[in-house]
Coordinates of C-alpha atoms in Angstrom, one line a residue:
M1 CA 104.2 99.2 86.6
A2 CA 107.5 100.8 85.8
N3 CA 110.4 98.7 84.4
N4 CA 112.6 99.7 87.4
I5 CA 111.4 100.0 91.0
A6 CA 113.0 101.9 93.9
E7 CA 111.8 101.5 97.4
I8 CA 113.2 104.5 99.4
H9 CA 113.6 104.3 103.1
I10 CA 114.7 107.3 105.1
T11 CA 116.3 106.6 108.5
D12 CA 117.9 108.9 111.1
D13 CA 121.4 108.6 109.5
G14 CA 120.7 108.3 105.8
V15 CA 118.6 107.0 102.9
R16 CA 118.4 103.3 102.1
V17 CA 117.3 102.4 98.5
Q18 CA 116.2 98.9 97.4
L19 CA 116.5 99.1 93.6
E20 CA 115.2 96.6 91.1
I21 CA 116.8 97.2 87.7
F22 CA 115.0 95.6 84.7
I23 CA 117.6 93.4 82.9
D24 CA 117.2 95.3 79.6
D25 CA 117.9 98.6 81.4
A26 CA 121.1 97.4 83.1
K27 CA 123.1 99.5 80.7
Q28 CA 121.6 102.7 82.1
F29 CA 122.8 101.7 85.6
E30 CA 126.3 100.4 84.5
D31 CA 128.0 102.2 87.3
L32 CA 126.4 99.7 89.7
I33 CA 127.4 96.6 87.9
P34 CA 130.4 94.7 89.4
D35 CA 133.5 94.1 87.3
Q36 CA 133.2 90.3 87.7
W37 CA 129.9 90.3 85.9
F38 CA 131.5 91.3 82.6
A39 CA 132.9 88.7 80.2
A40 CA 134.9 91.4 78.3
D41 CA 138.1 93.1 79.5
V42 CA 137.2 95.7 82.1
S43 CA 140.6 97.3 82.7
A44 CA 139.4 100.5 81.0
R45 CA 136.5 100.9 83.4
P46 CA 136.7 103.6 86.1
S47 CA 137.4 102.4 89.6
A48 CA 134.4 101.4 91.8
A49 CA 134.8 104.6 93.8
E50 CA 134.8 106.8 90.7
R51 CA 131.7 105.0 89.4
L52 CA 129.8 105.5 92.6
S53 CA 130.8 109.2 92.7
N54 CA 129.5 109.6 89.2
F55 CA 126.3 107.6 90.0
S56 CA 125.6 109.9 93.0
E57 CA 125.7 112.9 90.6
T58 CA 124.1 111.6 87.4
G59 CA 122.5 108.3 88.4
L60 CA 119.8 107.9 91.0
S61 CA 120.9 110.9 93.1
V62 CA 119.8 111.9 96.6
R63 CA 120.7 115.5 97.4
R64 CA 120.3 118.0 100.2
G65 CA 118.0 120.9 99.7
G66 CA 120.9 123.1 98.6
G67 CA 121.8 120.7 95.8
R68 CA 124.8 118.8 97.3
A69 CA 124.7 115.1 96.4
L70 CA 124.9 112.6 99.3
P71 CA 127.7 110.1 99.0
V72 CA 126.5 106.6 98.2
R73 CA 127.8 103.1 98.7
I74 CA 126.6 99.7 97.6
T75 CA 125.6 97.3 100.4
R76 CA 124.3 94.5 98.2
V77 CA 124.1 93.6 94.5
E78 CA 122.8 90.4 93.0
Q79 CA 120.7 88.9 90.2
R80 CA 117.2 87.8 91.2
M81 CA 113.6 87.8 90.1
R82 CA 111.3 90.8 90.3
V83 CA 109.0 91.2 93.3
D84 CA 105.5 90.5 92.3
R85 CA 103.6 93.8 92.8
T86 CA 100.6 93.1 90.6
T87 CA 97.2 94.1 91.8
P88 CA 93.6 93.2 90.7
L89 CA 93.8 96.4 88.5
T90 CA 97.0 95.5 86.7
G91 CA 96.4 95.4 82.9
L92 CA 92.8 96.7 83.1
R93 CA 91.5 99.9 81.6
E94 CA 91.0 103.0 83.8
P95 CA 87.4 104.0 83.4
I96 CA 87.9 107.7 83.6
T97 CA 91.0 108.3 81.5
G98 CA 90.8 105.2 79.3
R99 CA 94.4 104.3 80.0
F100 CA 95.5 100.9 81.0
F101 CA 96.9 100.2 84.4
P102 CA 100.6 99.4 83.7
S103 CA 101.8 95.8 83.8
P104 CA 105.4 94.7 84.7
P105 CA 107.7 93.5 81.9
D106 CA 107.3 89.9 80.7
D107 CA 110.9 89.2 81.6
P108 CA 111.1 88.9 85.5
R109 CA 114.9 89.1 85.7
V110 CA 116.3 92.1 87.6
V111 CA 119.6 93.3 89.0
Y112 CA 118.9 93.9 92.7
V113 CA 121.0 96.6 94.4
E114 CA 120.8 98.0 97.9
L115 CA 122.3 101.5 98.2
F116 CA 122.9 103.7 101.2
Y117 CA 123.2 107.5 100.9
D118 CA 124.9 108.9 104.0
F119 CA 123.7 112.0 105.8
E120 CA 127.2 112.3 107.3
A121 CA 125.8 113.2 110.7
A122 CA 123.9 116.3 109.4
Q123 CA 120.2 115.6 108.9
P124 CA 118.9 117.7 105.9
E125 CA 115.7 119.7 106.1
V126 CA 114.9 118.9 102.5
I127 CA 115.8 115.8 100.5
E128 CA 115.8 115.8 96.7
I129 CA 115.5 112.5 94.8
A130 CA 116.2 112.5 91.1
P131 CA 116.4 109.8 88.4
P132 CA 119.4 109.0 86.1
V133 CA 119.7 111.7 83.5
D134 CA 121.6 112.1 80.2
A135 CA 123.9 114.9 79.1
H136 CA 120.8 117.0 78.4
G137 CA 119.2 116.4 81.8
A138 CA 116.5 114.0 80.4
P139 CA 115.6 110.8 82.4
R140 CA 117.5 107.8 81.0
A141 CA 115.2 105.2 82.6
T142 CA 111.7 105.0 84.0
I143 CA 111.6 104.4 87.7
G144 CA 108.6 103.7 89.9
F145 CA 109.3 104.6 93.5
I146 CA 107.7 104.6 96.9
T147 CA 109.0 106.5 99.9
F148 CA 109.0 105.7 103.6
D149 CA 110.2 108.1 106.3
R150 CA 111.2 106.0 109.4
G151 CA 108.6 103.4 108.5
V152 CA 105.8 105.8 107.7
P153 CA 104.7 105.8 104.0
V154 CA 105.1 109.3 102.6
A155 CA 103.7 108.6 99.1
N156 CA 102.3 105.7 97.2
F157 CA 103.9 104.3 94.0
A158 CA 104.6 107.0 91.4
Y159 CA 106.9 107.7 88.5
L160 CA 110.2 109.4 89.3
S161 CA 110.2 111.6 86.1
G162 CA 112.2 114.4 87.6
P163 CA 113.6 115.8 90.9
A164 CA 111.2 115.2 93.8
R165 CA 111.7 117.4 96.8
L166 CA 110.7 116.0 100.2
G167 CA 110.4 118.4 103.2
M168 CA 111.4 116.6 106.4
D169 CA 109.8 116.7 109.8
W170 CA 112.3 115.1 112.1
D171 CA 110.0 115.3 115.1
D172 CA 107.2 113.3 113.4
P173 CA 107.6 111.5 110.0
W174 CA 103.9 111.6 109.4
Y175 CA 104.3 115.3 108.5
S176 CA 107.2 114.9 106.1
K177 CA 105.8 115.5 102.6
F178 CA 106.8 116.1 99.0
D179 CA 106.3 119.5 97.3
S180 CA 104.4 117.9 94.5
V181 CA 100.7 117.3 95.2
N182 CA 100.9 114.2 93.0
L183 CA 103.2 112.6 95.5
R184 CA 100.9 111.8 98.4
R185 CA 99.8 108.7 100.4
H186 CA 96.1 107.7 100.0
H187 CA 95.5 108.1 103.7
K188 CA 96.3 111.7 104.3
S189 CA 94.7 112.6 107.7
G190 CA 96.0 111.5 111.1
V191 CA 92.4 111.2 112.4
T192 CA 89.2 110.3 110.5
T193 CA 85.8 109.3 111.8
Y194 CA 83.0 107.2 110.3
L195 CA 79.3 106.6 110.8
Y196 CA 77.9 103.3 109.6
I197 CA 74.1 103.2 109.7
E198 CA 73.0 99.5 109.2
P199 CA 69.8 97.6 109.6
R200 CA 70.5 96.4 113.2
E201 CA 73.3 98.6 114.3
L202 CA 74.8 102.0 114.2
R203 CA 78.6 102.2 114.5
H204 CA 80.8 105.2 115.2
E205 CA 84.3 104.4 114.2
T206 CA 87.5 106.4 114.6
L207 CA 90.9 106.0 113.1
I208 CA 93.6 108.0 114.9
R209 CA 97.3 107.9 114.9
V210 CA 98.8 106.8 118.2
R211 CA 101.1 109.9 118.2
D212 CA 98.0 112.1 117.7
I213 CA 96.0 110.7 120.6
D214 CA 99.1 110.9 122.9
P215 CA 98.2 114.4 124.3
W216 CA 94.9 112.9 125.7
L217 CA 96.4 109.7 127.0
D218 CA 99.7 111.1 128.3
L219 CA 101.8 108.4 126.6
N220 CA 104.8 110.7 126.1
L221 CA 105.8 108.9 122.9
T222 CA 108.9 109.9 120.9
S223 CA 109.8 109.6 117.2
G224 CA 111.3 106.1 116.5
Q225 CA 109.8 104.5 119.6
H226 CA 108.5 101.0 119.3
L227 CA 105.6 99.4 121.2
S228 CA 105.9 95.9 122.6
P229 CA 102.9 93.5 122.5
Q230 CA 102.3 94.3 126.2
Q231 CA 102.4 98.0 125.6
Q232 CA 100.0 97.5 122.7
S233 CA 97.5 95.6 124.8
E234 CA 97.6 98.3 127.5
L235 CA 97.3 101.1 124.9
K236 CA 94.2 99.4 123.2
A237 CA 92.4 99.1 126.5
K238 CA 93.2 102.7 127.6
A239 CA 92.3 104.2 124.2
G240 CA 89.1 102.2 123.7
S241 CA 87.8 103.2 127.1
F242 CA 88.7 106.8 126.5
L243 CA 87.1 107.2 123.1
A244 CA 83.9 105.4 124.3
G245 CA 83.3 108.5 126.4
R246 CA 84.3 111.2 124.0
N247 CA 82.6 112.7 120.9
P248 CA 79.0 112.1 122.1
V249 CA 76.5 110.5 119.7
S250 CA 72.8 111.4 119.4
I251 CA 70.2 109.2 117.7
D252 CA 66.8 110.7 116.9
G253 CA 67.5 113.5 119.4
D254 CA 68.5 111.2 122.3
N255 CA 72.1 111.1 123.6
V256 CA 73.2 107.4 123.6
V257 CA 76.2 105.5 125.0
P258 CA 77.8 102.6 123.2
E259 CA 76.7 99.1 124.2
S260 CA 80.1 97.8 123.4
Y261 CA 83.4 98.7 121.7
R262 CA 86.4 97.1 120.3
T263 CA 89.9 98.4 119.5
E264 CA 92.6 97.4 117.1
L265 CA 96.1 98.6 116.3
L266 CA 96.9 99.0 112.7
T267 CA 99.8 100.0 110.5
L268 CA 99.7 101.8 107.1
N269 CA 101.5 100.3 104.2
T270 CA 101.4 100.4 100.4
T271 CA 98.2 98.2 100.4
G272 CA 96.4 100.2 103.0
L273 CA 95.7 99.7 106.7
Q274 CA 96.6 96.3 108.2
V275 CA 95.6 95.0 111.6
V276 CA 98.6 94.3 113.7
G277 CA 99.0 90.6 114.6
P278 CA 99.9 89.2 118.0
E279 CA 103.5 89.3 119.2
Q280 CA 104.4 91.9 116.6
D281 CA 106.4 95.0 117.5
I282 CA 105.3 98.2 115.8
G283 CA 106.6 101.7 115.5
A284 CA 104.7 104.4 117.3
D285 CA 105.1 106.7 114.3
E286 CA 103.3 104.4 111.9
A287 CA 100.7 103.0 114.3
F288 CA 97.0 103.8 114.2
L289 CA 94.2 103.0 116.7
G290 CA 91.0 101.8 115.2
V291 CA 88.1 102.1 117.7
I292 CA 84.6 100.8 116.8
L293 CA 81.7 101.9 119.1
S294 CA 78.5 99.8 118.6
F295 CA 74.9 101.1 119.1
P296 CA 72.4 98.3 118.5
W297 CA 69.3 99.8 116.8
Q298 CA 66.4 97.7 115.4
T299 CA 65.4 100.0 112.5
L300 CA 67.2 102.7 110.7
P301 CA 66.9 106.0 112.7
E302 CA 65.8 109.3 111.2
N303 CA 68.7 111.4 112.4
V304 CA 72.2 110.7 113.8
S305 CA 74.8 113.2 114.9
V306 CA 78.3 113.2 116.5
Q307 CA 79.6 116.2 118.4
W308 CA 83.4 116.0 117.8
D309 CA 85.2 117.3 120.9
M310 CA 88.9 116.4 120.2
F311 CA 90.7 119.4 118.7
N312 CA 94.1 120.8 119.4
E313 CA 96.9 122.5 117.5
V314 CA 97.5 119.3 115.3
I315 CA 93.8 118.2 114.9
A316 CA 92.0 121.2 113.5
K317 CA 89.8 119.3 111.0
V318 CA 88.4 115.8 111.1
P319 CA 87.2 114.2 107.8
A320 CA 84.0 112.2 108.3
T321 CA 82.2 109.6 106.2
S322 CA 78.6 108.5 106.8
T323 CA 77.6 105.2 105.1
D324 CA 74.0 103.9 104.9
P325 CA 72.4 101.4 102.5
A326 CA 72.4 104.0 99.8
G327 CA 76.2 104.6 100.0
P328 CA 78.8 106.9 101.6
F329 CA 78.5 110.6 102.1
L330 CA 81.5 112.8 102.9
S331 CA 81.5 115.6 105.5
G332 CA 83.8 116.7 108.4
A333 CA 84.1 118.5 111.7
T334 CA 86.0 121.6 112.5
V335 CA 86.5 123.8 115.5
E336 CA 84.0 126.2 114.1
D337 CA 81.5 123.5 113.1
P338 CA 82.1 120.4 115.2
K339 CA 78.9 118.6 114.5
I340 CA 78.8 115.6 112.1
A341 CA 75.2 114.8 111.0
W342 CA 73.4 112.1 109.0
R343 CA 69.7 112.3 108.0
N344 CA 67.6 109.4 106.7
H345 CA 66.6 110.1 103.1
L346 CA 65.7 106.5 102.3
R347 CA 62.1 106.3 101.2
T348 CA 61.9 102.8 99.7
Y349 CA 64.0 101.0 102.3
Q350 CA 62.5 97.9 103.8
N351 CA 63.8 96.7 107.2
P352 CA 65.0 93.0 106.9
T353 CA 63.0 90.7 109.1
V354 CA 62.7 86.9 109.7
T355 CA 59.1 85.5 109.3
P356 CA 57.7 82.0 109.1
L357 CA 58.0 80.3 105.7
P358 CA 54.7 78.7 104.6
V359 CA 55.0 75.3 103.0
G360 CA 52.1 76.2 100.7
A361 CA 51.0 73.6 98.1
I362 CA 54.3 71.8 98.1
G363 CA 53.7 68.0 98.6
Q364 CA 49.9 68.5 98.6
V365 CA 47.1 67.6 96.3
A366 CA 44.0 69.7 95.3
L367 CA 40.7 67.9 96.1
P368 CA 37.7 69.1 94.0
I369 CA 35.3 69.3 96.9
L370 CA 32.3 70.3 94.7
S371 CA 32.8 67.4 92.3
I372 CA 33.1 65.0 95.3
L373 CA 29.8 66.2 96.7
L374 CA 28.0 65.9 93.4
V375 CA 29.4 62.4 92.8
A376 CA 28.2 61.4 96.3
T377 CA 24.8 62.9 95.4
A378 CA 24.7 61.0 92.1
L379 CA 25.5 57.7 93.9
G380 CA 22.7 58.4 96.4
A381 CA 20.2 59.1 93.7
G382 CA 21.2 56.0 91.8
F383 CA 20.6 53.9 95.0
V384 CA 17.1 55.4 95.3
A385 CA 16.3 54.6 91.7
T386 CA 17.1 50.9 92.3
R387 CA 14.5 50.8 95.1
T388 CA 11.6 52.7 93.5
H389 CA 9.3 52.5 90.5
G390 CA 7.4 54.9 88.3
M391 CA 7.8 58.7 88.5
P392 CA 10.1 58.6 91.6
R393 CA 12.5 56.3 89.8
L394 CA 12.6 58.6 86.7
L395 CA 13.3 61.6 89.0
A396 CA 16.1 59.8 90.8
V397 CA 17.8 58.7 87.5
G398 CA 17.6 62.2 86.1
F399 CA 19.0 63.7 89.3
S400 CA 21.9 61.2 89.2
V401 CA 22.7 62.1 85.6
V402 CA 22.6 65.8 86.3
S403 CA 24.9 65.4 89.4
I404 CA 27.5 63.4 87.4
G405 CA 27.5 66.1 84.8
G406 CA 28.0 68.8 87.4
A407 CA 30.8 66.8 88.9
V408 CA 32.6 66.7 85.6
V409 CA 32.1 70.4 84.9
G410 CA 33.0 71.4 88.5
V411 CA 36.2 69.4 88.8
D412 CA 38.3 72.6 88.9
R413 CA 36.0 74.5 91.2
M414 CA 35.8 74.6 95.0
T415 CA 39.1 72.7 95.6
I416 CA 40.9 72.3 98.9
D417 CA 44.6 71.4 99.4
V418 CA 45.4 68.4 101.5
R419 CA 48.6 66.5 102.2
N420 CA 49.3 63.7 99.8
P421 CA 49.6 60.7 102.1
L422 CA 51.9 59.0 99.6
S423 CA 54.4 61.9 99.4
R424 CA 57.1 62.5 102.1
V425 CA 59.6 64.5 100.1
P426 CA 59.0 67.6 97.8
E427 CA 60.2 67.6 94.2
A428 CA 63.8 68.8 93.7
A429 CA 62.8 72.2 92.4
Q430 CA 60.4 72.7 95.4
A431 CA 63.1 71.6 97.9
T432 CA 65.6 74.0 96.3
E433 CA 63.1 76.8 96.6
A434 CA 62.4 76.0 100.2
F435 CA 66.1 76.0 101.1
S436 CA 66.6 79.2 99.2
L437 CA 63.9 80.8 101.4
V438 CA 65.6 79.4 104.5
L439 CA 69.0 80.9 103.4
A440 CA 67.5 84.3 102.9
A441 CA 66.0 84.2 106.4
V442 CA 69.3 83.1 107.9
N443 CA 71.1 86.0 106.3
A444 CA 68.5 88.4 107.7
A445 CA 69.0 86.9 111.2
N446 CA 72.8 87.2 110.8
L447 CA 72.4 91.0 110.8
E448 CA 71.8 90.8 114.6
V449 CA 74.9 92.1 116.4
D450 CA 75.2 89.4 119.0
A451 CA 74.7 85.6 119.3
P452 CA 71.6 85.7 121.6
S453 CA 69.8 88.1 119.3
R454 CA 70.6 86.0 116.3
E455 CA 69.3 82.9 118.0
I456 CA 66.0 84.7 118.8
A457 CA 65.8 86.0 115.3
L458 CA 66.2 82.5 113.9
S459 CA 63.3 81.0 116.0
P460 CA 60.6 81.4 113.3
I461 CA 62.5 79.2 110.9
V462 CA 64.3 76.7 113.1
V463 CA 62.8 73.7 114.9
E464 CA 62.5 74.6 118.6
A465 CA 64.4 71.6 119.9
A466 CA 67.4 72.3 117.6
Q467 CA 67.6 76.1 117.9
A468 CA 70.8 76.2 120.1
E469 CA 72.6 73.7 117.9
V470 CA 71.6 75.2 114.6
A471 CA 72.3 78.8 115.8
A472 CA 75.8 77.7 116.9
E473 CA 76.6 76.1 113.6
L474 CA 75.3 79.1 111.6
D475 CA 77.3 81.5 113.8
R476 CA 80.4 79.3 113.3
A477 CA 80.2 78.7 109.6
L478 CA 77.9 81.3 107.9
A479 CA 78.8 84.5 109.8
V480 CA 81.4 86.0 107.5
R481 CA 84.0 87.7 109.6
V482 CA 86.5 90.3 108.3
P483 CA 89.7 91.9 109.8
G484 CA 88.8 94.1 112.8
G485 CA 86.2 91.7 114.1
G486 CA 83.2 92.7 112.0
V487 CA 80.6 90.4 110.4
A488 CA 80.0 90.9 106.7
R489 CA 76.4 91.3 105.4
V490 CA 75.4 88.9 102.6
T491 CA 74.3 90.8 99.6
D492 CA 73.7 88.0 97.1
V493 CA 73.1 84.2 97.2
N494 CA 73.4 82.4 93.9
D495 CA 73.6 78.9 92.3
V496 CA 71.7 77.1 95.0
R497 CA 71.8 73.3 94.2
L498 CA 70.6 70.3 96.1
S499 CA 71.6 66.7 95.6
D500 CA 71.0 63.4 97.4
I501 CA 67.6 64.5 98.4
G502 CA 66.0 62.0 100.7
P503 CA 63.1 61.7 103.3
L504 CA 63.4 62.4 107.0
E505 CA 62.7 59.6 109.5
S506 CA 59.3 60.9 110.1
G507 CA 57.0 63.7 108.8
F508 CA 57.1 65.7 105.6
G509 CA 60.5 67.2 104.7
F510 CA 63.9 66.3 103.3
R511 CA 67.6 66.0 104.0
A512 CA 70.1 66.9 101.2
L513 CA 73.6 67.9 100.3
A514 CA 73.3 71.7 99.5
E515 CA 75.7 73.8 97.6
W516 CA 75.5 77.6 97.0
S517 CA 77.6 80.7 96.6
A518 CA 77.3 84.0 98.4
R519 CA 78.7 87.5 98.2
A520 CA 79.1 89.6 101.3
K521 CA 80.6 92.9 102.2
A522 CA 81.5 94.8 105.4
G523 CA 82.8 98.3 105.9
H524 CA 84.8 99.7 108.7
W525 CA 87.4 102.4 109.1
G526 CA 86.5 103.7 105.7
H527 CA 87.4 100.5 103.9
T528 CA 84.9 98.0 102.3
H529 CA 85.8 94.3 102.5
H530 CA 84.2 92.1 99.8
R531 CA 84.0 88.3 100.1
A532 CA 82.8 85.7 97.7
I533 CA 82.3 82.3 99.4
E534 CA 81.3 78.9 98.1
Y535 CA 79.5 76.5 100.6
R536 CA 78.7 72.8 100.9
A537 CA 76.5 71.7 103.7
L538 CA 74.3 68.8 104.9
I539 CA 70.8 70.1 105.7
E540 CA 67.5 68.9 107.2
I541 CA 64.3 70.8 106.6
Q542 CA 60.9 69.7 107.8
D543 CA 57.3 70.9 107.8
V544 CA 56.2 72.0 111.2
D545 CA 52.5 73.0 111.3
G546 CA 52.6 74.1 107.7
F547 CA 55.9 76.1 107.8
W548 CA 59.4 75.2 106.7
S549 CA 61.8 74.8 109.7
L550 CA 65.5 74.0 109.6
S551 CA 66.1 71.1 111.9
G552 CA 69.8 70.5 111.2
I553 CA 72.8 71.9 109.3
T554 CA 76.4 70.9 109.1
V555 CA 78.6 73.1 106.9
L556 CA 81.2 70.8 105.3
E557 CA 83.1 73.5 103.4
A558 CA 83.3 77.3 103.0
K559 CA 86.0 78.4 100.6
L560 CA 87.0 81.5 98.6
P561 CA 86.6 80.6 94.9
D562 CA 90.0 82.1 94.1
A563 CA 91.9 80.5 97.0

């Protein structure tokens, strides 16, 4: 993170700069410091107009392509604390280069200045932005900067180490760009498409700029136009219906139509794409449409293809990403080769299913049936011996002794498991194992794309009378939803703990307070959302015909560990 930060916003009539000057670097920006901030005599200082004229030439200068500096004025100057721009990567080592991601200075104090560079009614075709320089033309201070052209991010944060030339597109700010290839936004294309091949669903997702879909929807949008919430709602409905019938999808050789679709409006900022909230006006220049087409599919197909059919003078190439359980694969569509294809190369993949969970030997005792039979035989022979004399008596006694010996030797042979009539609750470790198996089955059922399908998938592990209630609670509390309306897939369950284990009112089983942690992820529009959640729930699990069945669950808490 640079000591000094400049957010540069280009408007129709000029360039607005929000500048944070690190307190130790204030000397390098002395022309911007007001007279009243100095304790010493300032009578020898140049006038404010002279200082600003000098700053426009040798300070943070903004010039036309021909080299003429734009006049600048200060609209605000004050002391404040630095805006926190740290990310999860700040201070960590970059794995490829070995360099550390920069951290901000320990001292958060900054001089905050808002500057306006005036176009003077003549919009330049090229804008050149340069850092403060010394007499030899070397930068006097490190400046990190980000640039927006009429609300559209042109480049992500970078160091302003020398003059940066920005070619302007006054018809559409998306196409304004810096000469340097190092000064680019992460999201470069105005339209991208994605295939997600998942255990129960195939999704074809498209991200397209509102301005770029305009020729097909006849919206007649202009640069700088804003969309009201009502216009946004109408646009989403129109675009979703339109894209659901374009770019046909084929699965295993058959043309298919989406069973459902959903549409969101998004904006692009320094942290990526953000879903637009309700009652929020947005600029048409910066707005994206995200459309998700859903094709439920019970197993992974062998082949999937999309025939892209939306090309024009602006859209000549469409980047594409196909993501399956093995990871993402990059491709694309062009006018010459419009087909986007995915082929199943997974050879060890197992389709997740929900099957009944046998109780097994939990809560049961092993009866040595052979020994029991031999003991019974010995008792019978002993009874005969008490009623006879002579040789029959000797034979009966001998047979009884041999049977008792066989019962002792065969105590571990020919055993059968029967329910222990004195046991109504499994041991803590066995109960924890049972609940862990139930959780794994619940997570497999949550892969289903709709609530009725999830309820059907849960039937092998849920008591029949409680299916609707349990399914509703699982859908409410355990289906991890992410921005855009998707449901994340649980990848790991850890630290399952049960406490307050007690018996049910009747039958074999238990109720308990359960705690566990889960990790889940969901991908859409090229971005992967990761979630880590910690849960607390009251549960009831019982033995139904030798299988564990969930008869009740109430999730008390579901929280992000870092929240």
